GROMACS .gro file of C-alpha atoms in nm:
model
  183
    1LEU     CA    1   1.510  24.599  11.882
    2GLY     CA    2   1.466  24.953  12.005
    3LEU     CA    3   1.100  24.957  11.910
    4LYS     CA    4   0.882  25.198  12.101
    5SER     CA    5   0.535  25.339  12.081
    6ASP     CA    6   0.385  25.672  12.172
    7THR     CA    7   0.025  25.569  12.094
    8PHE     CA    8  -0.224  25.338  12.259
    9VAL     CA    9  -0.503  25.247  12.018
   10ALA     CA   10  -0.815  25.153  12.211
   11HIS     CA   11  -0.992  24.960  11.936
   12PHE     CA   12  -1.233  24.811  12.189
   13LEU     CA   13  -1.373  25.158  12.262
   14GLY     CA   14  -1.485  25.196  11.900
   15SER     CA   15  -1.803  25.004  11.975
   16GLY     CA   16  -1.915  25.306  12.177
   17PHE     CA   17  -1.930  25.528  11.869
   18THR     CA   18  -2.207  25.363  11.671
   19ALA     CA   19  -2.554  25.509  11.615
   20GLU     CA   20  -2.688  25.282  11.888
   21THR     CA   21  -2.421  25.357  12.150
   22VAL     CA   22  -2.292  25.711  12.093
   23LYS     CA   23  -2.543  25.858  12.341
   24MET     CA   24  -2.430  25.620  12.617
   25HIS     CA   25  -2.133  25.718  12.829
   26GLU     CA   26  -2.070  25.399  13.026
   27ASP     CA   27  -1.753  25.336  12.827
   28ALA     CA   28  -1.595  25.643  12.989
   29ASP     CA   29  -1.524  25.408  13.281
   30LYS     CA   30  -1.333  25.179  13.042
   31LEU     CA   31  -1.130  25.478  12.926
   32ARG     CA   32  -1.053  25.566  13.289
   33GLN     CA   33  -0.921  25.211  13.336
   34VAL     CA   34  -0.704  25.246  13.026
   35LEU     CA   35  -0.563  25.575  13.152
   36GLN     CA   36  -0.491  25.422  13.492
   37ALA     CA   37  -0.307  25.131  13.327
   38LEU     CA   38  -0.110  25.372  13.110
   39GLU     CA   39   0.035  25.540  13.420
   40SER     CA   40   0.308  25.274  13.394
   41TRP     CA   41   0.390  25.387  13.039
   42PRO     CA   42   0.470  25.758  13.039
   43GLU     CA   43   0.605  25.732  12.682
   44ILE     CA   44   0.247  25.670  12.563
   45THR     CA   45   0.134  26.026  12.499
   46ILE     CA   46  -0.156  25.960  12.262
   47VAL     CA   47  -0.476  25.759  12.315
   48SER     CA   48  -0.651  25.683  11.988
   49VAL     CA   49  -1.011  25.567  11.953
   50PRO     CA   50  -1.165  25.449  11.625
   51LEU     CA   51  -1.481  25.598  11.484
   52PRO     CA   52  -1.633  25.290  11.319
   53PRO     CA   53  -1.882  25.275  11.034
   54ALA     CA   54  -2.225  25.380  11.159
   55SER     CA   55  -2.554  25.496  11.021
   56GLY     CA   56  -2.728  25.803  11.156
   57GLY     CA   57  -2.476  26.059  11.036
   58LYS     CA   58  -2.549  26.426  11.089
   59GLY     CA   59  -2.840  26.362  11.326
   60LEU     CA   60  -2.601  26.225  11.585
   61LEU     CA   61  -2.323  26.484  11.558
   62ASN     CA   62  -2.414  26.656  11.885
   63ALA     CA   63  -2.411  26.323  12.072
   64LEU     CA   64  -2.077  26.238  11.910
   65ALA     CA   65  -1.936  26.578  12.009
   66ASP     CA   66  -2.058  26.535  12.367
   67LYS     CA   67  -1.898  26.194  12.400
   68LEU     CA   68  -1.570  26.298  12.241
   69ALA     CA   69  -1.556  26.604  12.469
   70VAL     CA   70  -1.587  26.375  12.773
   71PHE     CA   71  -1.315  26.146  12.634
   72ALA     CA   72  -1.087  26.440  12.548
   73SER     CA   73  -1.126  26.584  12.897
   74LEU     CA   74  -1.037  26.253  13.061
   75VAL     CA   75  -0.736  26.197  12.835
   76GLN     CA   76  -0.614  26.554  12.878
   77SER     CA   77  -0.646  26.527  13.256
   78ALA     CA   78  -0.408  26.231  13.233
   79GLY     CA   79  -0.156  26.446  13.045
   80ARG     CA   80  -0.216  26.282  12.710
   81VAL     CA   81  -0.378  26.367  12.377
   82LEU     CA   82  -0.695  26.208  12.240
   83ALA     CA   83  -0.689  26.113  11.872
   84ILE     CA   84  -0.975  25.981  11.664
   85GLU     CA   85  -0.925  25.727  11.387
   86PRO     CA   86  -1.207  25.783  11.140
   87MET     CA   87  -1.313  25.472  10.950
   88PRO     CA   88  -1.512  25.482  10.625
   89GLY     CA   89  -1.878  25.557  10.697
   90ASN     CA   90  -1.822  25.697  11.048
   91LEU     CA   91  -2.072  25.934  11.210
   92ALA     CA   92  -1.859  26.244  11.150
   93GLY     CA   93  -1.826  26.184  10.775
   94LYS     CA   94  -1.535  26.239  10.538
   95SER     CA   95  -1.230  26.457  10.596
   96SER     CA   96  -1.401  26.788  10.508
   97ASP     CA   97  -1.689  26.708  10.743
   98ILE     CA   98  -1.450  26.597  11.017
   99SER     CA   99  -1.248  26.916  10.982
  100GLU     CA  100  -1.561  27.127  11.026
  101PHE     CA  101  -1.687  26.906  11.311
  102LEU     CA  102  -1.359  26.939  11.505
  103ARG     CA  103  -1.381  27.319  11.496
  104ARG     CA  104  -1.629  27.302  11.782
  105ASP     CA  105  -1.478  27.461  12.093
  106GLU     CA  106  -1.506  27.145  12.300
  107LEU     CA  107  -1.321  26.941  12.035
  108MET     CA  108  -1.031  27.176  11.958
  109ASN     CA  109  -0.772  26.958  12.136
  110ILE     CA  110  -0.856  26.633  11.958
  111GLY     CA  111  -0.601  26.497  11.713
  112ILE     CA  112  -0.629  26.265  11.415
  113ASN     CA  113  -0.484  25.917  11.380
  114TYR     CA  114  -0.409  25.938  11.006
  115ASP     CA  115  -0.500  25.594  10.874
  116THR     CA  116  -0.416  25.601  10.504
  117GLY     CA  117  -0.619  25.288  10.432
  118HIS     CA  118  -0.936  25.417  10.597
  119PHE     CA  119  -0.938  25.739  10.397
  120HIS     CA  120  -0.843  25.555  10.075
  121ALA     CA  121  -1.130  25.306  10.117
  122ALA     CA  122  -1.362  25.604  10.177
  123GLY     CA  123  -1.269  25.731   9.831
  124GLU     CA  124  -1.058  26.026   9.943
  125SER     CA  125  -0.724  26.129   9.799
  126GLN     CA  126  -0.435  26.147  10.043
  127GLU     CA  127  -0.366  26.504   9.933
  128HIS     CA  128  -0.721  26.614  10.017
  129VAL     CA  129  -0.712  26.443  10.358
  130GLN     CA  130  -0.378  26.607  10.439
  131GLU     CA  131  -0.509  26.946  10.332
  132GLU     CA  132  -0.824  26.913  10.544
  133LEU     CA  133  -0.682  26.744  10.854
  134GLY     CA  134  -0.301  26.752  10.836
  135ASN     CA  135  -0.269  27.016  11.107
  136ARG     CA  136  -0.438  26.768  11.345
  137PHE     CA  137  -0.230  26.456  11.268
  138VAL     CA  138  -0.076  26.327  11.591
  139CYS     CA  139  -0.017  25.964  11.489
  140THR     CA  140  -0.042  25.739  11.185
  141HIS     CA  141  -0.157  25.399  11.067
  142LEU     CA  142   0.012  25.353  10.733
  143CYS     CA  143  -0.159  25.073  10.546
  144ASP     CA  144  -0.285  24.996  10.200
  145ASN     CA  145  -0.594  24.864  10.024
  146ASP     CA  146  -0.763  24.863   9.685
  147GLY     CA  147  -0.951  25.191   9.739
  148ILE     CA  148  -1.278  25.005   9.786
  149THR     CA  149  -1.245  24.759  10.073
  150ASN     CA  150  -1.109  24.869  10.410
  151LEU     CA  151  -0.813  24.632  10.439
  152SER     CA  152  -0.488  24.670  10.631
  153LEU     CA  153  -0.241  24.556  10.369
  154PRO     CA  154   0.131  24.634  10.381
  155PRO     CA  155   0.223  24.957  10.205
  156GLY     CA  156   0.268  24.883   9.835
  157ASP     CA  157   0.025  24.590   9.825
  158GLY     CA  158  -0.270  24.811   9.723
  159THR     CA  159  -0.335  25.136   9.540
  160VAL     CA  160  -0.260  25.406   9.802
  161SER     CA  161  -0.038  25.677   9.654
  162TRP     CA  162   0.265  25.648   9.883
  163LYS     CA  163   0.440  25.936   9.711
  164ALA     CA  164   0.144  26.155   9.811
  165VAL     CA  165   0.147  26.016  10.166
  166THR     CA  166   0.518  26.059  10.236
  167GLY     CA  167   0.554  26.385  10.046
  168GLY     CA  168   0.246  26.526  10.216
  169LEU     CA  169   0.359  26.428  10.565
  170ASP     CA  170   0.691  26.601  10.498
  171ARG     CA  171   0.520  26.906  10.345
  172ILE     CA  172   0.287  26.960  10.640
  173GLY     CA  173   0.574  26.918  10.887
  174TYR     CA  174   0.442  26.604  11.056
  175ARG     CA  175   0.697  26.496  11.319
  176GLY     CA  176   0.518  26.205  11.484
  177SER     CA  177   0.586  25.838  11.438
  178TRP     CA  178   0.518  25.663  11.108
  179ASP     CA  179   0.339  25.347  11.223
  180ILE     CA  180   0.268  25.065  10.980
  181GLU     CA  181  -0.058  24.883  11.050
  182ILE     CA  182  -0.102  24.547  10.881
  183ARG     CA  183  -0.308  24.237  10.949
   0.00000   0.00000   0.00000
């Protein structure tokens, strides 16, 4: 079919970014295993890890930064880019908070996996997310929901403004893949 991917989404690593686990770095060994396995797939240039819902917020930002810096260093050493996929209620916050958080020197090379459904369920407009984080988009998960529940519906089956998504991606000059994520 000619399908190809440039992104490996390590959903299983998301469990390491909760309030209870963000200070532990044992999952760096799992990331090393992923990177070793990806040596057979040079077309995979992006490794994406989800930031799941978690309590603790601002009090854990330094631990989150430390862990992401370790992950970014490992991924960069393998010649790839680390992307985070922020879910509603993640430790870093909403798009404005994430933008500020990623300005830390040790996090400057981290990209964003732009999941339209996650930001929509967090109550953010696509235009605002693109304005705050668009310069960091390295991959996408285009999915829909009702703006309340974090679902992965096909585009058009919810209330995401697809005109804002597509127009915004064009406006900011995004040249990566447009990946549809549905359950």
